[in-house]
GROMACS .gro file of C-alpha atoms in nm:
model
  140
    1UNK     CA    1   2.920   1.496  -4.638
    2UNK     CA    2   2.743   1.315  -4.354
    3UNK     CA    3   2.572   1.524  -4.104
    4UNK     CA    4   2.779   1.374  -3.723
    5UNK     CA    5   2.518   1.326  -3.474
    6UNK     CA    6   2.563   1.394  -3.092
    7UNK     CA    7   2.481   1.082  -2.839
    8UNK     CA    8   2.203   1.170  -2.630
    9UNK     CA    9   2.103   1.005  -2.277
   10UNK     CA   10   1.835   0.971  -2.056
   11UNK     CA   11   1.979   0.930  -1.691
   12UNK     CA   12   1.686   0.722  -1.563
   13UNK     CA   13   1.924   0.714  -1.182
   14UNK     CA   14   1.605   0.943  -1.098
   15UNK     CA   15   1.371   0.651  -1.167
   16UNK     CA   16   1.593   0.390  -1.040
   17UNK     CA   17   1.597   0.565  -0.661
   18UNK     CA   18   1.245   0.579  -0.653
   19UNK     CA   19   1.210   0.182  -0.757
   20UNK     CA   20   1.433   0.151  -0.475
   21UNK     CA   21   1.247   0.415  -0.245
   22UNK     CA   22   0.916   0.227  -0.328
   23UNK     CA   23   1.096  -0.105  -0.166
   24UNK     CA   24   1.254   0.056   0.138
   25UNK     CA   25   0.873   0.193   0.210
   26UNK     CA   26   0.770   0.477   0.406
   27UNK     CA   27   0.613   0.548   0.731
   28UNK     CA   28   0.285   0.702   0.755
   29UNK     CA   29   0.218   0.935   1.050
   30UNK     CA   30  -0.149   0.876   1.089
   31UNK     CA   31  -0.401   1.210   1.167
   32UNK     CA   32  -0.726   1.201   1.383
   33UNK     CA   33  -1.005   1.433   1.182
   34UNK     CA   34  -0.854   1.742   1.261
   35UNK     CA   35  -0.525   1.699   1.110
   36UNK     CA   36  -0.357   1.594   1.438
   37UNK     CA   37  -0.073   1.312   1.449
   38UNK     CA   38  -0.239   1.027   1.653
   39UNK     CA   39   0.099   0.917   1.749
   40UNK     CA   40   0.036   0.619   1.521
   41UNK     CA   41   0.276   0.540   1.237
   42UNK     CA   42   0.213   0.294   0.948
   43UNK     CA   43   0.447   0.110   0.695
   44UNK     CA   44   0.401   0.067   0.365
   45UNK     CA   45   0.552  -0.020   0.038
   46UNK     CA   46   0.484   0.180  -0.305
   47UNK     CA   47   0.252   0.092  -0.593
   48UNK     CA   48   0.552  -0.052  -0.833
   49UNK     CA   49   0.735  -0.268  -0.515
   50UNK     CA   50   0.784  -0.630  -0.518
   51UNK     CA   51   0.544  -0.641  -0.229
   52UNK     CA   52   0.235  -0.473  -0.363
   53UNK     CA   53   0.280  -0.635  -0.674
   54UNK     CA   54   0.234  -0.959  -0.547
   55UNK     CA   55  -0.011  -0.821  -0.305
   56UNK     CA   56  -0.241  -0.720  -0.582
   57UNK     CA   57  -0.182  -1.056  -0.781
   58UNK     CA   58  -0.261  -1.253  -0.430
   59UNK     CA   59  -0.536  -1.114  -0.387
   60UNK     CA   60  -0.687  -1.130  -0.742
   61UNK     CA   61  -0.611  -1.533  -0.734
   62UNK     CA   62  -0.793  -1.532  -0.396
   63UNK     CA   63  -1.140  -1.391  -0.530
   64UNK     CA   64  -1.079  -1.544  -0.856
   65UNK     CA   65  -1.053  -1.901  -0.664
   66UNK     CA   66  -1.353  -1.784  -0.445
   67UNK     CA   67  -1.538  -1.691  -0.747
   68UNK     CA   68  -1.486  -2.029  -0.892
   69UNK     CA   69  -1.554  -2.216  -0.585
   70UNK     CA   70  -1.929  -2.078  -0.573
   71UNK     CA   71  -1.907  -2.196  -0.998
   72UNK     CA   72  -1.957  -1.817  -1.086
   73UNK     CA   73  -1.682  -1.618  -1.235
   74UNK     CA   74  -1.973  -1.302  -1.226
   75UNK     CA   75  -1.837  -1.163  -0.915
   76UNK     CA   76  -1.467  -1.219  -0.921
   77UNK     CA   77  -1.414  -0.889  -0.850
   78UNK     CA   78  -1.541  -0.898  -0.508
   79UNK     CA   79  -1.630  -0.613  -0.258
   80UNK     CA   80  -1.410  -0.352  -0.428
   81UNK     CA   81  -1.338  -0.240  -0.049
   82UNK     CA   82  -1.232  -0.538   0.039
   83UNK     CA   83  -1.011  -0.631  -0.202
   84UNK     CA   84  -0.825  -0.251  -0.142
   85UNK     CA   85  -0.815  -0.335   0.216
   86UNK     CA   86  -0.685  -0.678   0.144
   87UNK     CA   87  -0.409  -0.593  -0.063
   88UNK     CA   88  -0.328  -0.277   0.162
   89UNK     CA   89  -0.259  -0.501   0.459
   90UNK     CA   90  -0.037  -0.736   0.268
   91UNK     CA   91   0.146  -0.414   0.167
   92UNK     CA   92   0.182  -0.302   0.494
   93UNK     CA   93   0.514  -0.351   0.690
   94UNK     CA   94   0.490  -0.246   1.026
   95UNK     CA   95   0.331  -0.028   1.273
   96UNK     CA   96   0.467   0.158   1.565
   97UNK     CA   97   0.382   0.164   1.827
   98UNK     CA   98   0.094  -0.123   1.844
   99UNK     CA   99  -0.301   0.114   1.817
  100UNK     CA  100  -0.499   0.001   2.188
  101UNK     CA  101  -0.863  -0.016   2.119
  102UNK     CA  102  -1.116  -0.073   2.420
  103UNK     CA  103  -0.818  -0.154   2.644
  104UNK     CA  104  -0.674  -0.399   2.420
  105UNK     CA  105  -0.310  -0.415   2.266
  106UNK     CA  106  -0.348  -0.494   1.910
  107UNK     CA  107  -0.029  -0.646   1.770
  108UNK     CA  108   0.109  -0.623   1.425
  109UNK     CA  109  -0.006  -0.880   1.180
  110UNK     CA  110  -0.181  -0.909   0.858
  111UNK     CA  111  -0.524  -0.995   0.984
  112UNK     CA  112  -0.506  -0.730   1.262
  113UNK     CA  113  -0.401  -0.446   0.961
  114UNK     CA  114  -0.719  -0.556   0.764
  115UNK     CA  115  -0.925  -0.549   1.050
  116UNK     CA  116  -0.803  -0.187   1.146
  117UNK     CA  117  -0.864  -0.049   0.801
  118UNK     CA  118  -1.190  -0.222   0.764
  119UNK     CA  119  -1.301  -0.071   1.136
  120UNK     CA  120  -1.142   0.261   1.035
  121UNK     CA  121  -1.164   0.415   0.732
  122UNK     CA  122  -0.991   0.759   0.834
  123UNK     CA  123  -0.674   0.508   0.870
  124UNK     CA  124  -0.725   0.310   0.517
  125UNK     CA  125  -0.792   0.645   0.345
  126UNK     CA  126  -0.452   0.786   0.472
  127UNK     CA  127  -0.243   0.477   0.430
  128UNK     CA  128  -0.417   0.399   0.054
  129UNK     CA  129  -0.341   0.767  -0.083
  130UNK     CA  130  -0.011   0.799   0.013
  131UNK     CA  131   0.065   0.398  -0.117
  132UNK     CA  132  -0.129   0.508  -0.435
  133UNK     CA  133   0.116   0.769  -0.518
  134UNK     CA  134   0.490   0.758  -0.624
  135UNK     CA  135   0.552   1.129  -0.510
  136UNK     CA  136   0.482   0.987  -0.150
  137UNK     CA  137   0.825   0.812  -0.223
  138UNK     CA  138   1.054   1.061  -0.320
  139UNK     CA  139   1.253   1.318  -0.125
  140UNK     CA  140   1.132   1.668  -0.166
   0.00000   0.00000   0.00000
């Protein structure tokens, strides 16, 4: 007599949303040092996306070219700062509405995102833990 075994699944829907929640992005509502909303909100896509993927591979190719152009491959790592700040701005999305500093309008673009984090490290600190973490793209 043969023992009859029972299929058994693993719905991985749950994992499948949050692949998809991790494109879609979230919106970051940024907080001055006392926990207060600056009225500043922030983009980004999570640490599995398309995006940051590439993000993270761009920006490895970039210092390993750089590293090769000085004929080293000793520091390919680069500033470990900058290379988080790097790929953080090419995983950024948007921002709403555009940050004024000193009187000037700063619009949306790469460059202006990696100078903001790189100026402000409150702002890279918020945006980077929450981009770190899957749970900051799920519901609940």
């Amino acid at each position: 007599m043969t023992e009859q075994k029972t299929a058994e699944f693993v719905d991985l829907s749950g994992l499948e949303a949050l692949v998809e929640a991790q494109e879609k992005g979230i919106e970051i509502d940024i907080l001055n040092e006392k926990g207060n909303s600056l009225g500043l909100k922030i983009g980004i896509v999570g640490p599995d996306s398309d995006r940051m993927q590439k993000a993270i591979r761009d920006v490895t190719a970039e210092a390993a070219k750089a590293a090769a152009e000085r004929g080293s491959m000793e520091d390919a790592s680069a500033d470990p700062d900058e290379r988080m700040i790097a790929i953080l701005a090419k995983a950024t999305t948007h921002w709403s509405p555009d940050p004024k500093i000193g009187g000037k309008v700063i619009p949306f673009s790469e460059e202006n995102v990696r100078n903001l984090y790189t100026r402000f490290k409150i702002i890279r600190d918020q945006v980077e833990v929450k981009a770190a973490r899957r749970a900051s793209f799920t519901k609940g």
